[in-house]
XYZ file of C-alpha atoms in Angstrom:
686
model
C 39.728 16.970 2.308
C 41.522 18.448 -0.689
C 45.168 18.321 -1.649
C 47.746 20.441 0.168
C 51.447 20.950 -0.045
C 52.664 20.375 3.528
C 55.756 21.861 5.190
C 56.634 19.077 7.630
C 58.680 20.797 10.354
C 60.717 18.819 12.879
C 63.339 21.379 13.919
C 61.423 22.741 16.948
C 63.872 21.379 19.507
C 61.449 21.568 22.444
C 62.062 19.399 25.523
C 59.519 19.607 28.373
C 60.891 19.872 31.903
C 60.788 16.798 34.099
C 58.021 16.384 36.669
C 59.083 16.858 40.291
C 55.844 16.815 42.353
C 52.148 16.092 41.966
C 49.379 16.895 44.450
C 45.813 15.644 44.067
C 42.868 17.628 45.449
C 39.938 15.320 46.218
C 37.466 18.157 46.781
C 37.870 19.815 43.377
C 39.189 16.731 41.498
C 42.181 18.740 40.318
C 45.814 17.775 40.035
C 48.705 20.195 40.601
C 51.974 19.324 38.868
C 55.312 21.056 39.400
C 58.244 20.690 37.023
C 61.978 20.982 37.512
C 62.063 24.495 35.996
C 59.598 25.775 38.630
C 56.527 25.679 36.373
C 53.286 24.646 38.110
C 50.338 23.274 36.108
C 46.736 22.626 37.200
C 44.829 19.785 35.515
C 41.056 19.542 35.803
C 40.403 15.797 35.991
C 36.642 16.372 35.718
C 37.211 18.196 32.411
C 38.934 15.272 30.703
C 42.334 15.994 32.262
C 42.636 19.415 30.616
C 45.528 21.629 31.696
C 43.362 24.609 32.571
C 45.937 26.774 34.382
C 49.684 27.174 34.639
C 52.200 29.306 36.508
C 55.460 30.045 34.644
C 58.766 28.800 35.977
C 61.650 30.709 37.510
C 65.356 29.794 37.606
C 65.602 30.254 41.392
C 62.482 28.208 42.211
C 63.437 24.536 42.316
C 60.177 23.120 43.676
C 60.571 20.114 45.990
C 57.106 19.960 47.571
C 53.551 20.779 46.553
C 50.324 20.508 48.544
C 46.722 21.710 48.799
C 45.392 23.255 52.010
C 42.106 24.813 53.144
C 40.302 23.220 50.211
C 41.336 25.209 47.132
C 44.593 26.843 48.252
C 47.815 25.653 46.641
C 51.281 25.909 48.213
C 54.762 24.956 47.084
C 58.203 24.991 48.680
C 61.683 24.405 47.374
C 65.425 24.670 47.647
C 65.416 28.475 47.872
C 63.907 28.061 51.355
C 60.629 29.836 50.539
C 56.990 28.796 50.782
C 54.811 30.129 47.939
C 51.046 30.442 47.704
C 49.436 30.635 44.253
C 46.512 32.827 43.223
C 44.347 30.469 41.191
C 42.196 33.314 39.813
C 44.824 35.835 38.705
C 47.328 33.060 37.890
C 50.243 34.616 39.745
C 52.084 34.125 43.028
C 50.330 35.716 46.011
C 53.424 35.877 48.211
C 56.672 34.120 49.153
C 57.576 33.459 52.784
C 61.051 32.463 53.976
C 60.932 29.531 56.419
C 64.464 30.322 57.739
C 65.539 26.687 57.755
C 67.591 26.558 54.576
C 66.374 24.571 51.539
C 62.947 22.982 52.065
C 62.776 19.301 51.056
C 59.248 18.373 52.114
C 55.898 19.896 52.980
C 52.433 18.587 53.785
C 49.106 19.940 55.021
C 47.208 18.679 58.052
C 44.092 16.542 57.435
C 41.912 19.576 58.230
C 43.970 21.794 55.910
C 44.440 24.445 58.586
C 48.154 23.784 59.204
C 51.284 23.272 57.113
C 54.446 21.549 58.189
C 57.753 21.796 56.302
C 60.990 19.818 56.578
C 64.236 21.742 56.105
C 67.896 21.214 55.299
C 69.003 22.119 58.824
C 66.954 19.243 60.325
C 64.138 21.456 61.554
C 60.439 20.691 61.217
C 58.392 23.907 61.206
C 54.664 24.285 61.768
C 52.642 27.076 60.093
C 49.023 28.101 60.646
C 46.985 28.737 57.476
C 45.156 32.061 57.960
C 42.604 33.551 55.512
C 45.136 35.887 53.924
C 48.494 34.215 54.465
C 50.321 31.581 56.516
C 51.852 32.331 59.897
C 54.760 30.606 61.617
C 53.657 28.719 64.739
C 56.655 26.830 66.178
C 59.606 24.518 65.594
C 59.588 20.828 66.450
C 62.626 19.074 67.939
C 65.517 19.532 65.533
C 67.080 16.443 63.923
C 70.687 15.809 62.902
C 70.039 15.615 59.155
C 67.694 17.078 56.557
C 63.988 16.180 56.630
C 63.206 14.612 53.264
C 59.605 13.440 53.746
C 56.637 14.169 55.991
C 53.188 12.694 56.629
C 50.373 13.564 59.052
C 48.403 10.984 60.977
C 44.779 11.195 59.680
C 43.691 12.318 63.166
C 46.144 15.247 63.007
C 47.835 14.288 66.300
C 51.196 12.978 65.057
C 53.630 13.525 62.197
C 56.091 11.053 60.692
C 59.307 12.532 59.290
C 61.718 10.651 57.053
C 65.386 11.585 57.229
C 68.694 9.846 56.514
C 68.906 6.423 58.245
C 65.860 6.944 60.493
C 62.197 7.931 60.782
C 60.960 10.230 63.561
C 57.437 10.411 64.952
C 56.472 13.787 66.444
C 53.666 14.709 68.785
C 51.998 17.764 67.198
C 50.911 19.375 70.489
C 54.306 19.294 72.183
C 56.522 19.239 69.076
C 58.716 16.581 70.660
C 59.838 13.201 69.320
C 57.998 10.216 70.792
C 59.503 7.502 68.592
C 62.497 6.937 66.327
C 62.838 4.006 63.885
C 66.309 3.222 62.512
C 66.494 1.733 59.012
C 68.660 -1.145 57.848
C 71.299 -0.145 55.293
C 71.569 -3.666 53.887
C 70.805 -3.965 50.179
C 71.134 -7.405 48.597
C 73.773 -8.356 51.156
C 75.797 -5.161 50.710
C 75.857 -2.485 53.418
C 75.358 0.989 51.980
C 76.845 4.121 53.507
C 73.416 5.591 54.196
C 69.721 4.941 53.738
C 67.613 7.884 52.555
C 63.917 7.841 53.459
C 62.387 9.378 50.323
C 58.772 9.034 51.393
C 56.579 8.209 54.392
C 52.835 7.634 54.823
C 51.016 7.601 58.171
C 47.906 5.364 58.364
C 44.957 5.565 60.776
C 45.959 2.383 62.635
C 49.372 3.869 63.493
C 51.270 2.095 60.730
C 54.009 4.118 59.046
C 54.962 3.069 55.509
C 58.393 4.162 54.300
C 60.181 4.006 50.937
C 63.945 4.392 50.768
C 67.136 4.432 48.748
C 67.907 0.725 49.229
C 64.837 -0.306 47.233
C 62.559 -1.234 50.126
C 58.957 -0.565 51.095
C 58.705 -1.062 54.875
C 55.805 -1.046 57.331
C 56.437 0.127 60.887
C 54.400 0.076 64.089
C 54.672 3.675 65.318
C 53.511 2.726 68.834
C 56.448 0.375 69.457
C 58.888 1.582 66.790
C 59.272 -1.959 65.395
C 59.471 -3.157 61.803
C 56.373 -5.158 60.847
C 57.008 -6.042 57.204
C 59.639 -5.314 54.556
C 59.267 -5.581 50.756
C 62.396 -5.401 48.574
C 60.950 -4.256 45.260
C 63.803 -2.598 43.331
C 67.539 -2.569 42.781
C 67.470 1.219 43.005
C 65.760 3.953 45.024
C 62.047 3.839 45.760
C 61.387 7.575 45.519
C 57.713 8.257 46.165
C 54.552 6.967 47.823
C 50.859 7.897 47.889
C 47.989 6.271 49.782
C 44.300 6.084 48.815
C 41.837 7.955 51.045
C 40.243 4.648 52.102
C 43.721 3.313 53.052
C 43.049 0.072 51.170
C 45.791 0.607 48.588
C 48.928 2.637 47.966
C 51.270 3.270 45.066
C 55.068 3.701 44.955
C 57.446 4.824 42.215
C 61.040 3.690 41.674
C 64.165 5.070 40.030
C 63.923 2.224 37.495
C 60.767 3.742 36.021
C 58.413 1.168 37.562
C 55.237 1.953 39.510
C 54.046 -0.686 42.015
C 50.525 -0.968 43.354
C 49.998 -2.442 46.853
C 46.567 -3.511 48.104
C 45.188 -4.605 51.466
C 43.729 -8.091 50.951
C 42.388 -10.835 53.239
C 44.878 -13.541 54.229
C 42.311 -16.243 53.401
C 38.886 -16.072 51.807
C 37.030 -16.332 55.138
C 39.521 -14.438 57.294
C 39.045 -10.938 58.646
C 42.838 -10.596 58.967
C 44.357 -8.554 56.159
C 47.846 -7.916 54.861
C 49.543 -5.664 52.325
C 50.292 -7.430 49.039
C 52.073 -6.120 45.964
C 49.495 -6.706 43.234
C 50.446 -4.854 40.047
C 53.656 -3.450 38.560
C 53.409 -0.865 35.742
C 56.232 0.177 33.418
C 54.997 3.334 31.689
C 58.132 5.424 32.343
C 61.641 5.204 30.913
C 63.296 7.162 33.758
C 62.921 7.874 37.489
C 59.396 8.113 38.856
C 59.923 11.111 41.119
C 56.333 11.490 42.337
C 53.025 9.618 42.543
C 49.421 10.382 43.520
C 46.397 8.186 44.200
C 42.968 9.452 43.069
C 39.765 7.469 43.733
C 39.877 5.992 40.220
C 43.504 6.181 39.055
C 47.199 5.956 39.863
C 49.089 9.079 38.763
C 52.848 9.240 38.258
C 55.467 11.580 36.837
C 59.214 11.880 36.632
C 62.335 12.650 34.646
C 60.922 11.435 31.308
C 58.481 14.425 31.412
C 55.324 12.278 30.990
C 52.364 12.631 33.325
C 50.879 9.123 33.341
C 47.326 8.449 34.554
C 46.662 4.730 34.949
C 42.967 3.926 35.653
C 42.007 1.427 38.336
C 39.556 -0.575 36.279
C 37.764 -1.982 39.328
C 36.967 1.610 40.388
C 35.740 2.830 36.983
C 32.026 2.211 36.597
C 31.505 3.472 33.042
C 33.819 2.852 30.096
C 34.540 6.487 29.282
C 37.477 8.894 29.538
C 38.359 7.582 32.995
C 38.878 4.061 31.641
C 41.750 4.998 29.305
C 45.469 5.062 30.095
C 46.790 8.478 29.139
C 50.212 10.060 28.883
C 50.299 13.850 28.924
C 53.606 15.145 27.547
C 52.989 18.503 25.895
C 51.349 21.628 27.340
C 47.725 22.258 26.343
C 48.624 25.719 25.065
C 50.373 26.983 21.955
C 54.146 27.471 21.914
C 54.274 28.310 18.188
C 52.965 31.254 16.161
C 53.087 31.821 12.431
C 53.576 34.699 10.007
C 51.713 33.524 6.921
C 52.812 36.335 4.604
C 56.527 35.814 5.161
C 56.214 32.080 5.927
C 57.868 32.428 9.335
C 57.516 30.334 12.485
C 58.226 31.664 15.994
C 59.154 28.951 18.514
C 58.821 29.646 22.245
C 61.234 28.061 24.734
C 61.583 28.705 28.463
C 64.243 31.433 28.119
C 64.505 32.264 24.428
C 62.598 32.577 21.144
C 63.629 31.272 17.736
C 62.422 32.708 14.418
C 62.651 30.452 11.359
C 61.856 30.977 7.682
C 60.378 27.890 6.031
C 62.166 26.193 3.189
C 60.848 25.910 -0.369
C 60.890 23.475 -3.267
C 60.603 23.742 -7.030
C 59.942 20.033 -7.482
C 56.543 18.520 -8.248
C 55.124 15.103 -7.514
C 52.015 13.084 -6.910
C 49.982 12.693 -3.738
C 52.058 11.366 -0.812
C 55.480 12.177 -2.315
C 58.247 13.789 -0.244
C 59.735 16.612 -2.310
C 63.400 17.666 -2.010
C 64.053 21.202 -0.782
C 65.544 23.669 -3.223
C 66.061 26.082 -0.315
C 66.512 24.963 3.276
C 64.779 26.495 6.283
C 66.667 29.500 7.688
C 67.219 30.189 11.392
C 66.784 33.969 11.322
C 66.774 34.985 14.968
C 67.655 33.732 18.462
C 66.154 36.119 21.012
C 67.247 35.418 24.593
C 65.439 36.817 27.607
C 67.108 38.634 30.470
C 66.475 37.560 34.035
C 65.435 34.303 35.690
C 61.740 34.262 34.650
C 60.336 31.897 32.030
C 58.482 33.227 28.991
C 54.700 32.971 29.433
C 53.506 33.723 25.895
C 54.776 35.075 22.584
C 53.552 35.973 19.100
C 54.807 37.093 15.683
C 52.657 39.373 13.513
C 51.191 38.227 10.183
C 53.523 40.558 8.277
C 56.530 39.266 10.233
C 57.550 42.791 11.298
C 56.662 42.534 15.007
C 57.484 40.105 17.816
C 56.015 40.391 21.316
C 56.519 38.246 24.403
C 55.920 38.449 28.133
C 57.362 37.080 31.355
C 55.733 37.283 34.793
C 56.912 40.868 35.350
C 57.965 42.353 31.980
C 56.527 42.827 28.483
C 58.726 43.086 25.390
C 57.913 44.371 21.892
C 60.350 44.296 18.961
C 60.258 45.732 15.449
C 61.881 43.593 12.741
C 63.283 44.879 9.450
C 64.387 42.689 6.561
C 67.043 43.630 4.019
C 67.782 40.786 1.619
C 69.167 38.028 3.886
C 69.837 40.327 6.823
C 67.444 41.003 9.676
C 67.630 43.880 12.147
C 65.888 44.019 15.518
C 64.752 47.165 17.310
C 63.235 46.995 20.784
C 60.310 49.303 21.532
C 61.181 50.969 24.820
C 59.075 52.307 27.699
C 56.307 49.716 27.563
C 53.513 50.630 30.020
C 53.437 48.845 33.375
C 49.879 47.562 32.874
C 51.099 45.189 30.142
C 53.041 43.068 32.640
C 52.121 39.425 33.141
C 50.380 38.955 29.805
C 48.831 35.498 29.474
C 48.038 35.759 25.766
C 49.253 38.039 22.952
C 47.673 38.401 19.526
C 48.270 40.672 16.518
C 45.471 41.786 14.210
C 45.342 40.378 10.668
C 46.708 43.637 9.202
C 49.406 43.861 11.954
C 48.331 47.343 13.024
C 46.981 46.373 16.433
C 48.229 44.290 19.333
C 45.830 42.634 21.797
C 47.146 41.729 25.249
C 45.267 39.647 27.848
C 46.546 40.305 31.358
C 46.319 38.074 34.414
C 44.043 40.680 36.049
C 41.246 39.939 33.562
C 41.679 43.127 31.501
C 42.256 43.244 27.727
C 44.501 45.964 26.296
C 44.468 47.242 22.705
C 47.707 48.763 21.414
C 47.964 50.603 18.081
C 51.328 49.856 16.430
C 53.176 52.669 14.701
C 56.548 52.684 12.950
C 58.840 51.678 15.808
C 56.453 52.889 18.520
C 52.918 52.351 19.844
C 49.824 54.050 21.219
C 47.464 52.669 23.862
C 43.934 52.729 22.440
C 41.685 51.108 25.018
C 41.402 48.661 27.922
C 38.435 46.332 28.394
C 37.891 45.634 32.072
C 36.510 42.221 33.153
C 32.712 42.375 32.717
C 31.821 40.719 35.984
C 34.219 42.784 38.068
C 36.101 39.673 39.136
C 39.814 39.158 38.621
C 39.592 36.260 36.186
C 42.634 35.749 34.011
C 42.053 35.672 30.243
C 43.924 32.800 28.612
C 42.712 32.681 24.986
C 42.109 35.404 22.376
C 40.734 35.417 18.826
C 40.337 38.419 16.520
C 38.222 38.520 13.360
C 40.120 38.905 10.060
C 38.248 42.166 9.346
C 39.419 43.568 12.718
C 35.908 44.273 14.010
C 35.557 41.651 16.756
C 37.656 40.268 19.589
C 36.750 37.089 21.509
C 38.329 36.271 24.869
C 38.039 33.237 27.119
C 38.966 33.050 30.785
C 40.001 30.231 33.099
C 36.339 29.281 33.568
C 34.090 28.290 30.667
C 32.947 31.812 29.662
C 33.658 33.540 26.319
C 33.180 37.320 25.879
C 32.965 39.060 22.484
C 33.984 42.720 22.159
C 33.082 45.240 19.453
C 36.389 46.836 18.410
C 34.746 49.634 16.394
C 32.666 50.919 19.301
C 35.047 49.624 22.017
C 32.379 47.893 24.096
C 31.263 44.423 25.152
C 29.100 43.027 22.354
C 27.829 39.791 23.945
C 28.724 36.805 26.095
C 28.456 33.288 24.717
C 26.156 31.097 26.869
C 28.134 29.386 29.597
C 29.216 25.770 29.166
C 30.404 23.334 31.826
C 33.782 22.501 30.276
C 36.713 24.904 29.734
C 37.557 26.328 26.324
C 40.625 24.813 24.655
C 40.660 26.790 21.368
C 38.656 29.477 19.578
C 38.754 31.343 16.259
C 36.585 33.719 14.213
C 35.784 32.780 10.612
C 36.322 35.278 7.777
C 33.291 36.757 5.985
C 30.661 35.232 8.292
C 32.258 36.317 11.630
C 31.132 33.039 13.163
C 33.000 32.190 16.362
C 34.052 28.525 16.575
C 34.750 27.270 20.103
C 36.274 23.923 21.121
C 35.835 22.612 24.670
C 37.746 20.003 26.650
C 34.927 17.434 26.304
C 35.571 17.544 22.503
C 32.386 19.515 21.751
C 32.660 22.148 19.005
C 30.188 25.076 18.882
C 29.665 27.709 16.185
C 28.291 31.047 17.409
C 27.202 33.867 15.109
C 28.670 37.094 16.491
C 26.434 39.472 14.461
C 23.274 37.517 15.401
C 24.364 36.801 19.001
C 23.213 33.190 18.780
C 24.381 29.720 17.815
C 24.276 28.984 14.082
C 21.873 26.528 12.517
C 24.739 24.109 11.865
C 25.753 24.207 15.528
C 22.173 23.552 16.636
C 21.946 20.545 14.310
C 25.218 19.217 15.741
C 23.842 19.397 19.271
C 20.652 17.615 18.226
C 22.418 14.748 16.499
C 25.605 14.630 18.576
C 29.176 13.911 17.546
C 30.528 10.465 16.708
C 31.405 8.355 19.742
C 35.029 7.942 18.618
C 35.363 11.721 18.289
C 34.172 12.241 21.866
C 36.514 9.531 23.194
C 39.673 11.318 22.015
C 41.838 12.147 25.030
C 43.831 15.156 23.785
C 42.236 18.628 23.532
C 41.870 20.641 20.335
C 44.540 23.349 20.556
C 44.110 25.278 17.288
C 41.278 26.248 14.906
C 41.603 27.952 11.513
C 39.663 28.399 8.257
C 40.192 27.954 4.520
C 40.135 31.363 2.773
C 38.254 30.044 -0.288
C 36.058 27.406 1.352
C 33.733 29.041 3.903
C 32.103 25.701 4.810
C 35.380 24.214 6.084
C 36.637 24.336 9.700
C 40.248 23.209 10.227
C 41.342 22.037 13.670
C 43.872 19.759 15.304
C 44.998 18.160 18.543
C 48.283 16.395 19.294
C 47.419 13.274 17.292
C 45.126 14.273 14.431
C 44.350 17.011 11.911
C 40.702 17.395 10.905
C 38.677 19.336 8.351
C 34.975 19.617 9.176
C 32.929 20.219 6.026
C 29.650 21.777 7.174
C 28.007 21.069 3.811
C 28.126 17.304 4.418
C 26.057 15.266 6.891
C 27.473 14.387 10.300
C 28.624 10.789 10.813
C 26.622 8.595 13.161
C 28.107 5.953 15.460
C 27.632 3.227 12.814
C 29.682 5.164 10.265
C 33.458 4.803 9.940
C 34.807 8.064 11.414
C 38.452 7.747 10.394
C 37.847 7.351 6.684
C 40.429 5.575 4.543
C 41.511 7.348 1.340
C 38.457 7.746 -0.908
C 38.166 5.759 -4.144
C 39.789 7.367 -7.154
C 36.557 7.267 -9.107
C 34.648 10.293 -7.791
C 31.359 8.963 -9.146
C 31.656 5.819 -7.060
C 28.456 4.967 -5.184
C 30.494 3.940 -2.133
C 32.089 7.392 -1.970
C 28.718 9.135 -2.019
C 27.296 6.767 0.578
C 30.163 7.074 3.106
C 30.960 10.783 2.666
C 30.477 12.753 5.866
C 31.577 16.038 7.407
C 34.770 14.790 9.137
C 37.999 14.319 7.163
C 40.736 13.236 9.571
C 44.454 12.678 9.041
C 46.723 10.990 11.589
C 49.918 11.158 9.548
C 51.507 13.918 11.626
C 52.097 13.278 15.355
C 52.803 14.412 17.957
C 51.441 17.560 16.332
C 52.234 20.786 18.182
C 51.015 23.196 15.496
C 49.239 23.102 12.148
C 47.847 25.948 10.056
C 47.185 27.089 6.496
C 49.830 29.335 4.959
C 47.693 29.866 1.866
C 44.803 28.065 0.191
C 47.019 25.186 -1.000
C 49.797 25.051 1.619
C 49.865 23.713 5.174
C 52.579 23.856 7.804
C 52.782 21.054 10.390
C 55.170 21.170 13.367
C 55.869 17.750 14.884
C 57.905 16.789 17.939
C 58.682 13.040 17.918
C 58.875 11.544 21.414
C 62.074 9.654 20.543
C 63.838 12.974 19.939
C 62.821 14.153 23.428
C 63.941 10.910 25.126
C 67.302 11.154 23.321
C 67.991 14.512 25.020
C 67.183 13.315 28.544
C 69.852 12.023 30.949
C 70.379 8.255 30.612
C 68.093 6.073 32.754
C 69.415 3.542 35.260
C 70.863 0.659 33.294
C 69.158 -2.624 34.092
C 70.774 -5.911 33.194
C 68.522 -7.977 30.964
C 68.671 -11.695 30.277
C 71.212 -12.616 27.637
C 73.074 -9.269 27.690
């Protein structure tokens, strides 16, 4: 692997937003996740749970409900009283529609997907028709006395159950009138509470309504008679969410104590056809409230205040021991929040509403391998750049020379010129940025910092020539296919001749920057691209996909390299393919053309193309090699993959020069320490 001096950075004070809602789409096997800052993320469960799309947050959009309708259409609603529809191609919001019922607490789509119903603060339940272009208000149901906190359709689409405070209402969809009302018991462990909040309801085909509430109960009701059939007291705090499997043979609930309970429909006796709901498995994968749950055919999905998205496989449903059989916690976004200026040794950190620019520290001390060296000069916090307005930052970048910073929100693009005088730094904003630069999804500076490349959410790529304190628009590449596919990843060659761009699907396009035309398109692959980079000298494009495959494509020859073809013939090591976090960054050693450097959240790897690939019988994660370089064992076990797991969770790693690395870590304990305290539970002996 070689010896490197490593800047181990832990002052990126990034805290992800808590998860508020999840919505699973059975048709596309995708999961939508909304966070407390209004951000919405789309995970492709068929592509190894890769976060393939995201919509930036907004201060005024506190999302309370999320649902899929009409197959692939995604809607959200929240406390600002608006219903939003998302454009999954252009990655922006199609429109916002006011429901005129005050804050919206709940929303769900009909079984056919052709109707939406929302529950509002003023006690109204409103029905909307889903039309091809928009949604249209249909009518109000009978108004209730208190806010509507949860909703569920009967699978036949004829009735709706609505959870409120102290009672559950059952509506007839045709008439909009109440046909049944079930009043909840406020008793909790012998103490009468002032109110009982119905946080979630689920309507089953046989007419059973399952409710979860603030007194810690899961209750089953007969909607035909309005009577309580069964009650399960499962927590000393709120039960906040519920989701039912499509087959209605199991459901999952989440509590404010961080526990997820699995209920299954089992036979009363071995020979009996009579069945009953039984609590079978509790899971404690969260430290804080479980605000939302989902039930896919093979897994239980949960999220909450502790920011983790937890996917717990149902082992009896998983046929093959592969990705689906592993418990996974997704904490960090699958996109880069950090950029680096190698020449000035600067790091730019991206937060929701501000950017931080830091200069790395330095040391004069020396030591042997593995030593921690004391700093002779500490890291400097040079700049705190705060955004204006309620929109979150989508992307940002600092140039290699450290003289330019660019960032974008959903409606504005900002470019700044930086000047350094000794220990002082001055900032000058470049004014009158063109309107077509709005909603950039990715920003990249050329190696010599003379050009800026901007990928817009409309699929176009803009090239800006940077002058002293100003700019000039050089060219715009329009999407080759004529479709509006957002470009999410960019890579430029160090010599400035080639630009590679990847969209939300699996395609990668390569552009000739000298002749300003499309050079070629890399053959399509079934899994989305997670990272890409162009090697110096050779101009080979290295592409990482969400199934952990790595391809090398020769841009001048317009074909895969010989090394890449050999990799596909032999295949990667089984342990490499079983990793469950995507590669997020690729780089190259300036003096070692055979080396590819890449990392995910839990490992840093150097692939040496001059060495043979490991097979499944070889140890992939090599221990430290013997000190005697002539050792026979070393020659026999040497293979192309050199992997280090010292740094984790690893948000960013790159070469500053041929002997220096920078690694940015974000320990999970530091994130948990900044969250609100969880519910205190009394433990034995305390």
